Tab-separated table of C-alpha atoms in Angstrom:
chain	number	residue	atom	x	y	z
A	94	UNK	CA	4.386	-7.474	-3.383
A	95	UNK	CA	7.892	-7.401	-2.551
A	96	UNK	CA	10.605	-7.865	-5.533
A	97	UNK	CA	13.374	-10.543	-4.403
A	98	UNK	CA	16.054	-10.178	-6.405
A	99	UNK	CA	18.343	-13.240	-6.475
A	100	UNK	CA	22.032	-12.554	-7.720
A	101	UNK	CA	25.344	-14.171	-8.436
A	102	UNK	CA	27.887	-13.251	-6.144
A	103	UNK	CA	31.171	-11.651	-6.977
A	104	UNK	CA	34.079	-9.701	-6.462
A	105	UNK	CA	33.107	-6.185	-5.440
A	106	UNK	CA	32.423	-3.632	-7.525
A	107	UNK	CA	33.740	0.189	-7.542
A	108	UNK	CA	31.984	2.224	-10.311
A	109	UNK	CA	32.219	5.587	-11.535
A	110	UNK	CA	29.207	7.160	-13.320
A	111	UNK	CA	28.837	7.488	-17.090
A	112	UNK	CA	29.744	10.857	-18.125
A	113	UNK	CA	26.680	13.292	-18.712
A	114	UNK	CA	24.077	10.721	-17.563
A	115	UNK	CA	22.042	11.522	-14.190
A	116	UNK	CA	20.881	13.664	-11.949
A	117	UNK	CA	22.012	14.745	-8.278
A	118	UNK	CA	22.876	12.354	-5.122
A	119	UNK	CA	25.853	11.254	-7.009
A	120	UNK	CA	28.240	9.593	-5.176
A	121	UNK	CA	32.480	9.491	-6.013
A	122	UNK	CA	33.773	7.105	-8.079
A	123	UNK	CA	35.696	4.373	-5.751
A	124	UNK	CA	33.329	5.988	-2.869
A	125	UNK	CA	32.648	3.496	-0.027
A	126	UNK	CA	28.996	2.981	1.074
A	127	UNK	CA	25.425	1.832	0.113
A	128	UNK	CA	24.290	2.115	-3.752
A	129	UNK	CA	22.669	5.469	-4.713
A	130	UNK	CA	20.167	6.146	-7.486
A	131	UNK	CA	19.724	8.876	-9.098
A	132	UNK	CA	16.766	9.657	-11.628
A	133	UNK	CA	16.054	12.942	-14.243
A	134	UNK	CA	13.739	14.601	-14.402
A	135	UNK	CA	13.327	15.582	-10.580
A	136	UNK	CA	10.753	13.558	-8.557
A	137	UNK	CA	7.226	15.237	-8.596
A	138	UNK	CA	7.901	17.278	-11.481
A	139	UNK	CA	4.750	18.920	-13.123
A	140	UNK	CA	6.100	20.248	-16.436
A	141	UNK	CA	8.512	18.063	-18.066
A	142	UNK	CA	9.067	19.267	-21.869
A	143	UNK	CA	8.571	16.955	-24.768
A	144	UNK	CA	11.378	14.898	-26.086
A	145	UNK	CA	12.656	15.084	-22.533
A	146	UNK	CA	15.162	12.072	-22.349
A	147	UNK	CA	14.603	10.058	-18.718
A	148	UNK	CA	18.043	8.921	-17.267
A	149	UNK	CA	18.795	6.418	-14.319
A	150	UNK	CA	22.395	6.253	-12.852
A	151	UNK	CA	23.518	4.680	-9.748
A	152	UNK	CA	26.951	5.046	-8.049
A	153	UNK	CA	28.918	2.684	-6.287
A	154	UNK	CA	27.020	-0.591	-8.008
A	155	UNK	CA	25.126	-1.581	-10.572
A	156	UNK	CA	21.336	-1.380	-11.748
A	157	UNK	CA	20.317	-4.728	-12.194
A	158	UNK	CA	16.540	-3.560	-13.367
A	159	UNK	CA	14.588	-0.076	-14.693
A	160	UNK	CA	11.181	0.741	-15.597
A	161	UNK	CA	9.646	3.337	-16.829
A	162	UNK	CA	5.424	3.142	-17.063
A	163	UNK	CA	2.713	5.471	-17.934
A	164	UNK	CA	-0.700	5.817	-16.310
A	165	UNK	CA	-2.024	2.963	-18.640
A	166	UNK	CA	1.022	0.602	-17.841
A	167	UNK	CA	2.872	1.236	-21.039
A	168	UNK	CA	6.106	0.535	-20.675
A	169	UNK	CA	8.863	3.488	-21.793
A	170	UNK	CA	11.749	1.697	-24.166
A	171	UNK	CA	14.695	2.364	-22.935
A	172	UNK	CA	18.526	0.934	-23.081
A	173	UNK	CA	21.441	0.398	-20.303
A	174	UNK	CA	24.687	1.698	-20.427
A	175	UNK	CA	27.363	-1.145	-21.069
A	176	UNK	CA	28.538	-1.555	-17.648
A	177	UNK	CA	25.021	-0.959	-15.927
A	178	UNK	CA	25.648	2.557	-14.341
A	179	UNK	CA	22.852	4.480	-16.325
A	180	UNK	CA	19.957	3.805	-18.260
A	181	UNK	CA	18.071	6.107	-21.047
A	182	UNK	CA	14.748	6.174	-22.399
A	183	UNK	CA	15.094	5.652	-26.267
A	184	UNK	CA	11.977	7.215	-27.286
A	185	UNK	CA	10.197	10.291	-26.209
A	186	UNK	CA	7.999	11.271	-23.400
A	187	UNK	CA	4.150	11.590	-24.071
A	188	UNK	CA	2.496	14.990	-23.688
A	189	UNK	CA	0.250	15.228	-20.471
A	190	UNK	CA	1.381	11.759	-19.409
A	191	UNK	CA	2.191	11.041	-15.883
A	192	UNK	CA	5.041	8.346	-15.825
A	193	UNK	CA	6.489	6.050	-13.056
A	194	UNK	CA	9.742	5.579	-12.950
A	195	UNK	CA	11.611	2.022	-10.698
A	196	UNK	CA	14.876	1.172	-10.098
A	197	UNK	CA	16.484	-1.788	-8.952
A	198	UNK	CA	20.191	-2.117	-8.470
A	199	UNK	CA	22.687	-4.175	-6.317
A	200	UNK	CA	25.640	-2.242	-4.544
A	201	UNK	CA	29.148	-2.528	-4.357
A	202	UNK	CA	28.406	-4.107	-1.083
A	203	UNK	CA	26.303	-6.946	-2.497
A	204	UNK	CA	22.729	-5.351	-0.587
A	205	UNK	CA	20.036	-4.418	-2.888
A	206	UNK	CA	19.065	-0.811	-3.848
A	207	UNK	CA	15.677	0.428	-5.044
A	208	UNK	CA	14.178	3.824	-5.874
A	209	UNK	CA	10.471	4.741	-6.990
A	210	UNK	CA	9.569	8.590	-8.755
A	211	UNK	CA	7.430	9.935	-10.595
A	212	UNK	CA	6.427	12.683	-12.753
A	213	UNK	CA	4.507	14.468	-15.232
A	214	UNK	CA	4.604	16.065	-18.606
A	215	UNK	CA	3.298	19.304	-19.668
A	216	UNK	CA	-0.225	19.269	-21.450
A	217	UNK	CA	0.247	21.129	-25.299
A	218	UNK	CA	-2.929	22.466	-27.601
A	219	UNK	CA	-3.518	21.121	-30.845
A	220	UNK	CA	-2.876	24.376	-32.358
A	221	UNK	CA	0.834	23.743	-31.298
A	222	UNK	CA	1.134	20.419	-32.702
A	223	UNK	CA	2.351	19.951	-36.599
A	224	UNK	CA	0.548	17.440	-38.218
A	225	UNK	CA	0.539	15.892	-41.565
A	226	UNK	CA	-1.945	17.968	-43.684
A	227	UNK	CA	-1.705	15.505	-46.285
A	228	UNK	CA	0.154	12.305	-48.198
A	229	UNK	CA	0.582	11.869	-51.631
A	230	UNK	CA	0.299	9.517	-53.605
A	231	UNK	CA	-2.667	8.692	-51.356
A	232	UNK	CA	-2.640	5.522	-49.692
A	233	UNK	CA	-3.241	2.152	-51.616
A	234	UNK	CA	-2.657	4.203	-55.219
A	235	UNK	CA	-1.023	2.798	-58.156
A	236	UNK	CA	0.450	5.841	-60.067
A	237	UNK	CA	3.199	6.461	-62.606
A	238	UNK	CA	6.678	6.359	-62.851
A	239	UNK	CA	7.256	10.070	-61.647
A	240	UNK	CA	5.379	10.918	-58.638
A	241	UNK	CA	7.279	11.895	-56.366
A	242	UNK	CA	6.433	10.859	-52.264
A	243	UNK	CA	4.928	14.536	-51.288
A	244	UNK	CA	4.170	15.544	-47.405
A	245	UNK	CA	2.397	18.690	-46.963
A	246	UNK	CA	2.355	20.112	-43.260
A	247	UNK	CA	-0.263	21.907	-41.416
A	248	UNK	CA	2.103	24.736	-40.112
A	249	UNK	CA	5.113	26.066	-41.365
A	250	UNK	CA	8.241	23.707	-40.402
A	251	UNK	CA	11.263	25.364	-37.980
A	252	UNK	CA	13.534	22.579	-37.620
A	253	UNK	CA	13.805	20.462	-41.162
A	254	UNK	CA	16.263	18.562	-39.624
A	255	UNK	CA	13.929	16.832	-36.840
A	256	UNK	CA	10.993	16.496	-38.956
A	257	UNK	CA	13.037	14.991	-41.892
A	258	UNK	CA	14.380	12.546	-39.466
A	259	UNK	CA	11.034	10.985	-38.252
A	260	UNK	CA	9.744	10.252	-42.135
A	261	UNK	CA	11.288	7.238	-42.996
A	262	UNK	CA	10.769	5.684	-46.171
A	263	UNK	CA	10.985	1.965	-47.207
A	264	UNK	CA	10.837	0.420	-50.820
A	265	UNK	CA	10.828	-2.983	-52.518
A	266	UNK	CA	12.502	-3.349	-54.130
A	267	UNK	CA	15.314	-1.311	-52.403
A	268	UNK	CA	15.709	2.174	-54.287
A	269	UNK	CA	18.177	5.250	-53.162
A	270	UNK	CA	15.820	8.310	-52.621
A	271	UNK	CA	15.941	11.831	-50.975
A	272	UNK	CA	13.905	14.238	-49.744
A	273	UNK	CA	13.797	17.985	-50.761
A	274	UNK	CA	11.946	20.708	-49.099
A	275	UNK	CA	9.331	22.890	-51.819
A	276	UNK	CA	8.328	25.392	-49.599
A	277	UNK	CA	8.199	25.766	-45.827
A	278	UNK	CA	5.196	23.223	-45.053
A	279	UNK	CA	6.050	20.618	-48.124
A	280	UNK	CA	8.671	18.240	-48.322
A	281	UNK	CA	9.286	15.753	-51.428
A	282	UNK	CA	11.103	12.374	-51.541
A	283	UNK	CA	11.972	11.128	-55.037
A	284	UNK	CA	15.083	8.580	-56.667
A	285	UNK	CA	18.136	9.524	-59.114
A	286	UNK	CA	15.654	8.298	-61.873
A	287	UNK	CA	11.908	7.367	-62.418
A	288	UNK	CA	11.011	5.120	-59.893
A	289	UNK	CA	10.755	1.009	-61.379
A	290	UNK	CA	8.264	-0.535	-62.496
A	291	UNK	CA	6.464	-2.346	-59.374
A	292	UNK	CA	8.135	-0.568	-56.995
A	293	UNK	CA	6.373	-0.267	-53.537
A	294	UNK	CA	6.755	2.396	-51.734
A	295	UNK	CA	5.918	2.910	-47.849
A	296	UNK	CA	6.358	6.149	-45.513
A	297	UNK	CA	6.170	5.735	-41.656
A	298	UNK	CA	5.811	8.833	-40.390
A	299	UNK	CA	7.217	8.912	-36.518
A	300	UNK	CA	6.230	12.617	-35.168
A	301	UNK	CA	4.502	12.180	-32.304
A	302	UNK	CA	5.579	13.982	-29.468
A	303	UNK	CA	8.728	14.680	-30.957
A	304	UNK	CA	9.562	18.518	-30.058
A	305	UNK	CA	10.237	20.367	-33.544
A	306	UNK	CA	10.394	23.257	-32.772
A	307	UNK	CA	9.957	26.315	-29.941
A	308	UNK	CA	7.116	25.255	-28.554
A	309	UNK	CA	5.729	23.095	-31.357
A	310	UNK	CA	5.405	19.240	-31.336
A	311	UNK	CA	4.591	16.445	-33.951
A	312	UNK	CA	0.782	15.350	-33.953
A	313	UNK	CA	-0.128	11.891	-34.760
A	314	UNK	CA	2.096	9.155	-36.494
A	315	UNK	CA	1.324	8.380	-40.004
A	316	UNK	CA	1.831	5.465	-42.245
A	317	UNK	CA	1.128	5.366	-45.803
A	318	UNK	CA	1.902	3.129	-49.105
A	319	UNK	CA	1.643	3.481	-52.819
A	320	UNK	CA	2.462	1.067	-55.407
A	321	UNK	CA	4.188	2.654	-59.034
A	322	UNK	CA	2.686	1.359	-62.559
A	323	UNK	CA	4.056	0.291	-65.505
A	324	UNK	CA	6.546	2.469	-67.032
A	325	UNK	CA	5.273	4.747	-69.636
A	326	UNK	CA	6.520	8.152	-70.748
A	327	UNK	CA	5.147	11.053	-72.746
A	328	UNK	CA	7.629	12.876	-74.412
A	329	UNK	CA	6.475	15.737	-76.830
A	330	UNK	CA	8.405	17.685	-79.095
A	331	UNK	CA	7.575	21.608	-79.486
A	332	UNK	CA	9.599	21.929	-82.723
A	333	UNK	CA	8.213	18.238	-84.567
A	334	UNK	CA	4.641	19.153	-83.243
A	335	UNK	CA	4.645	15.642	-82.238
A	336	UNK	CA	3.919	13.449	-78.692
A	337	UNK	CA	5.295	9.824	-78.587
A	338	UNK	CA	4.107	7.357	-75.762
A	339	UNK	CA	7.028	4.505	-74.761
A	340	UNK	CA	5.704	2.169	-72.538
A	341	UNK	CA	8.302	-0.044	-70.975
A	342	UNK	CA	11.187	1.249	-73.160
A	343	UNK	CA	9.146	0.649	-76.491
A	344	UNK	CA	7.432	3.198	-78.453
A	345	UNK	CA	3.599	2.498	-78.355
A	346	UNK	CA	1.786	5.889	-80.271
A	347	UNK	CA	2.685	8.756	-82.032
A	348	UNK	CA	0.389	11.736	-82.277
A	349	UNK	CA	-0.042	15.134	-83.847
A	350	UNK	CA	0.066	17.863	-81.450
A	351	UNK	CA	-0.068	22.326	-81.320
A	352	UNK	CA	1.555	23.157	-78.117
A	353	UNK	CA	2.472	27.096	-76.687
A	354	UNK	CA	2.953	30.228	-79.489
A	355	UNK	CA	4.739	33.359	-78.906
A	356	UNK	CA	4.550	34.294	-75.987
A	357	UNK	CA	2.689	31.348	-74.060
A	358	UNK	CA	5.578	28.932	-74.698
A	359	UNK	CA	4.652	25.303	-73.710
A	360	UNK	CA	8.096	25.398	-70.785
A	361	UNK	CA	10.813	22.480	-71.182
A	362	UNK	CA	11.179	20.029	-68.692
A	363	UNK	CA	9.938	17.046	-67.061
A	364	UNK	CA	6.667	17.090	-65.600
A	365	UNK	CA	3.826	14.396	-64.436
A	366	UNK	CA	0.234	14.412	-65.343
A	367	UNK	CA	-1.269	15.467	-61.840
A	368	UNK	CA	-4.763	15.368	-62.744
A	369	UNK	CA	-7.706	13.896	-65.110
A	370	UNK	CA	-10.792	15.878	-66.066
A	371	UNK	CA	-13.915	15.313	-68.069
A	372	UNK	CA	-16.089	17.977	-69.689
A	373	UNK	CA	-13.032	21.078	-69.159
A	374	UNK	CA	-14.257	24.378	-70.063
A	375	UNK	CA	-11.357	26.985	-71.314
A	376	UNK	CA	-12.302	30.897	-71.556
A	377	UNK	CA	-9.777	33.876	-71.853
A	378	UNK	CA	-10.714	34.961	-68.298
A	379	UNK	CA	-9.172	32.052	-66.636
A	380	UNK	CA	-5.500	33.075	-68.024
A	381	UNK	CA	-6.125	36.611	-68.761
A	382	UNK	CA	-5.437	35.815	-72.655
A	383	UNK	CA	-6.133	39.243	-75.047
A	384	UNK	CA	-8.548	37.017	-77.178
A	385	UNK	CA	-12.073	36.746	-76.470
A	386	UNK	CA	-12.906	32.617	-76.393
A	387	UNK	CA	-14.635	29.819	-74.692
A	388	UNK	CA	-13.673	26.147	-75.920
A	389	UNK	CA	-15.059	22.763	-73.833
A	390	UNK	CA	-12.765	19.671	-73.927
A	391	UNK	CA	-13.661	16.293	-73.337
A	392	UNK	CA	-10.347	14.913	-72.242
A	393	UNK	CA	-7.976	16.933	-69.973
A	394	UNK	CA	-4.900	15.746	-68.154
A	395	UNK	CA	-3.061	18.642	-66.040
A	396	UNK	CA	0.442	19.055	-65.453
A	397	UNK	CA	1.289	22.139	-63.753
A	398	UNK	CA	-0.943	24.095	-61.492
A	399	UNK	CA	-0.173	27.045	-63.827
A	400	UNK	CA	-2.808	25.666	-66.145
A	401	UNK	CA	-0.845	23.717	-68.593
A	402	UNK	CA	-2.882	20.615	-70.080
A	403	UNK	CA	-3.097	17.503	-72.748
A	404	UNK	CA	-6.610	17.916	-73.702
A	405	UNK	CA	-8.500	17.565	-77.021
A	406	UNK	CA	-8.523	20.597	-79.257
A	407	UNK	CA	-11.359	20.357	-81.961
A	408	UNK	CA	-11.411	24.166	-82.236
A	409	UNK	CA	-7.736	24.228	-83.818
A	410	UNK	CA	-7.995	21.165	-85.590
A	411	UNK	CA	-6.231	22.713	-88.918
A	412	UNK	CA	-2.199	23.840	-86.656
A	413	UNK	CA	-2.111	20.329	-84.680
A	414	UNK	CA	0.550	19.097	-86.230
A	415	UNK	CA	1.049	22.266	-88.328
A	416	UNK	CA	2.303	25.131	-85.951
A	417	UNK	CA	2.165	26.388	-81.964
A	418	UNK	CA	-0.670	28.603	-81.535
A	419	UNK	CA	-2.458	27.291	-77.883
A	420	UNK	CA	-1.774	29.541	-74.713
A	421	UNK	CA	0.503	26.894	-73.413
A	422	UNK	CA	-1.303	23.685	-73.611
A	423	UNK	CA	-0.691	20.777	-75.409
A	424	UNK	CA	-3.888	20.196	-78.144
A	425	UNK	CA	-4.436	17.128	-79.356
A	426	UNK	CA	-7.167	15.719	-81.803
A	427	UNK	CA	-10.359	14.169	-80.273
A	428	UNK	CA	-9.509	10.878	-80.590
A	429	UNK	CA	-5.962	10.634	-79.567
A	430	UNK	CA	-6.495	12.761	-76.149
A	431	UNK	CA	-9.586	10.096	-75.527
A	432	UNK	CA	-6.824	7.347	-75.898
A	433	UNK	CA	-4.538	9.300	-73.636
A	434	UNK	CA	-6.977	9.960	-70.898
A	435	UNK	CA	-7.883	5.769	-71.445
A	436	UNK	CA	-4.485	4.925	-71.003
A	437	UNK	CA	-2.546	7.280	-68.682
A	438	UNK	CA	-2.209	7.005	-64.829
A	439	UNK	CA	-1.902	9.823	-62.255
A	440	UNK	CA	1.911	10.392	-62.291
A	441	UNK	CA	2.807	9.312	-65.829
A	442	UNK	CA	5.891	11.707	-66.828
A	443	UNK	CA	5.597	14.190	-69.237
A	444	UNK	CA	8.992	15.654	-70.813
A	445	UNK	CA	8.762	18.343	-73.347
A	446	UNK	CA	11.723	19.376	-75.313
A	447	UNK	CA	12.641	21.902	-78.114
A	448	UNK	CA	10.899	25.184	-76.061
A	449	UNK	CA	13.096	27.770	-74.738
A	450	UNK	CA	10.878	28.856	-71.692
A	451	UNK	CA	11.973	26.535	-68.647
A	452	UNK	CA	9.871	24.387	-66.383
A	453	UNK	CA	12.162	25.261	-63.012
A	454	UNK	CA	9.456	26.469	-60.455
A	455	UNK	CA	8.925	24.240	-57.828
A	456	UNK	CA	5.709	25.772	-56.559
A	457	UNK	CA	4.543	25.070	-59.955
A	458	UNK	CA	3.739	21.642	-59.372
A	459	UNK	CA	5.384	19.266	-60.029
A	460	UNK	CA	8.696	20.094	-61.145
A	461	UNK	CA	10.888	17.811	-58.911
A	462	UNK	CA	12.721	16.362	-61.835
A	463	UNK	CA	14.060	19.431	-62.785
A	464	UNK	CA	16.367	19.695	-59.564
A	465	UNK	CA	19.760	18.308	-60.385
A	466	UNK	CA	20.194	14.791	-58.625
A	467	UNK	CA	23.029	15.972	-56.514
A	468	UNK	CA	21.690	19.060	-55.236
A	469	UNK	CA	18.311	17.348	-54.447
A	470	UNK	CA	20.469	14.614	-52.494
A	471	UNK	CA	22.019	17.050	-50.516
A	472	UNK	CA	19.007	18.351	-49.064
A	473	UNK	CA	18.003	21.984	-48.291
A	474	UNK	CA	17.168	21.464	-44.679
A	475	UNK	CA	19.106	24.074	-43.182
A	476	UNK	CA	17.546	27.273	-45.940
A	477	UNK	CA	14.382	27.360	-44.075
């Protein structure tokens, strides 16, 4: 069917083009003559690149109408240019997509102008996409005070900058946050401070078809929530041999504990319980101690991936309390780790003071609070 286009009439129009916008055919501005319509990319293009931008400009009028469809009918956002000279697609082009693009305008003249192209994207294999290898907290959790929002990639990341951009990050209620890149495929987001009590947290990961790097574009968008617990701390004290659980700014329990000896210092700093474990077996082989042992715990809660624990320590029942003598963990008697492991979420924080071995290795996971607020709010986006 024929589009009739009925408009208001008007003094005549002499346009120039937006600067930077469109493709050839342009005409002058103050040129005399029919409207002209220009469109990028080129008609019957085979191989446009992803996060190409599509652009419609017409000279000497006005576009009173653009659309932009896929195969399916999907309609490309898009936004005009103040005056109506151009028009530019707001989002990104689809990979192996073949799009439509129509244009109405009126001239200077007052007679109608209309233009119909089309073209297609390249296709790209799923070895060059980067996709989210994984999200946590994992969706619908309830976790502690201190974990940190962590994305983990499934391919190194070139261009920080892009892929930082498309994971947005809501909370209620509103809290400042940042993220900081760990390594070259894992990015963390965390506040000033332990996150609030309540707080909801939701990340809306927008990669698709977004080029980020040579070659490489994002795989498939992600969204994902987690909700943060009461707030409870674990604070333990190398030189009182003591750990002290506050649970929304009051002090709940006080326990004995033996943490690191010479050598196999328990490190300083705040950490998160990552893990919970039943039935933990310990031997010397698993750290390369110089003793010859095997202990079994009931109760274990990790906190780095190094191998440091809270777990119940029956075997050294006569130091806890008394002296230092584990190979870094933190023993407790049976019954108090059994009343930790009851009462302590994934993500509780764990801050030991009074060692003089620092917790500062951010492989080690999870030493996020370590990083200075200002130098985590800066980013690192441009040391990959």
């Amino acid at each position: 069917m024929r589009r009739v286009l009925t408009l208001i009439a008007g003094p005549a129009l002499v346009i120039g083009l937006v600067a930077g916008c469109g493709g050839g055919n342009e005409a002058t501005s103050g040129s005399s003559g029919p409207m002209s319509i220009a469109v990028t990319p080129a008609a019957d293009a085979r191989s446009v690149g992803a996060g190409a931008t599509v652009k419609v400009t017409g000279s000497n009028g006005r576009l009173t109408e653009v659309r932009v469809t896929d195969g399916k009918g999907d309609q490309l956002d898009g936004k005009y240019a103040p005056d109506r000279t151009a028009w530019s697609s707001t989002v990104p082009v689809k990979v192996g997509t073949r799009y439509t693009v129509h244009a109405w305008g009126e001239g200077a003249d007052g007679a109608p102008a209309e233009k119909v192209t089309r073209f297609a994207t390249t296709e790209v294999k799923a070895s060059d996409t980067l996709e989210i290898a994984s999200v946590q907290p994992a969706n619908g959790a309830k976790v502690g005070i201190g974990h940190p929002l962590m994305v983990t990639f499934n391919q190194p990341v070139s261009d920080r900058k892009i892929v930082q951009k498309a994971l947005q990050v809501r909370t209620t209620p509103p809290v400042e946050g940042a993220w900081y890149w760990i390594d070259d495929v894992t990015v963390d987001y965390r506040p000033e401070k332990f996150w609030p009590a309540g707080t909801t947290v939701t990340l809306a990961a927008k990669l698709q078809d977004v080029k980020v790097g040579a070659d490489v574009l994002g795989g498939a968008n992600r969204t994902s929530r987690f909700t943060v617990d009461r707030a409870q701390i674990i604070t333990v004290d190398v030189d009182q041999h003591t750990l002290t659980v506050e649970r929304d700014g009051k002090p709940l329990k006080t326990y004995d504990v033996t943490t690191g000896k010479k050598g196999w210092e328990t490190r300083t700093g705040t950490k998160i319980v990552m893990d919970k474990e039943r039935n933990k077996k310990w031997t010397d082989e698993a750290i390369d101690a110089p003793e010859d042992y095997e202990y079994k715990s009931k109760y274990a809660l990790r906190i780095t991936n190094s191998g440091e624990f809270l777990h119940d320590a029956p075997w050294n029942k006569g130091n806890i309390g008394e002296a230092n003598t584990s190979h870094g963990c933190i023993g407790l008697l049976p019954e108090a780790a059994e009343w930790l492991y009851r009462n302590i979420v994934v993500g509780d924080p764990v801050v030991v003071v009074g060692s003089s071995k620092p917790f500062d290795d951010l492989i080690n996971r999870v030493a996020d609070w370590t990083v200075p607020w200002e130098k985590w709010k800066a980013g690192n986006t441009d040391q990959a």
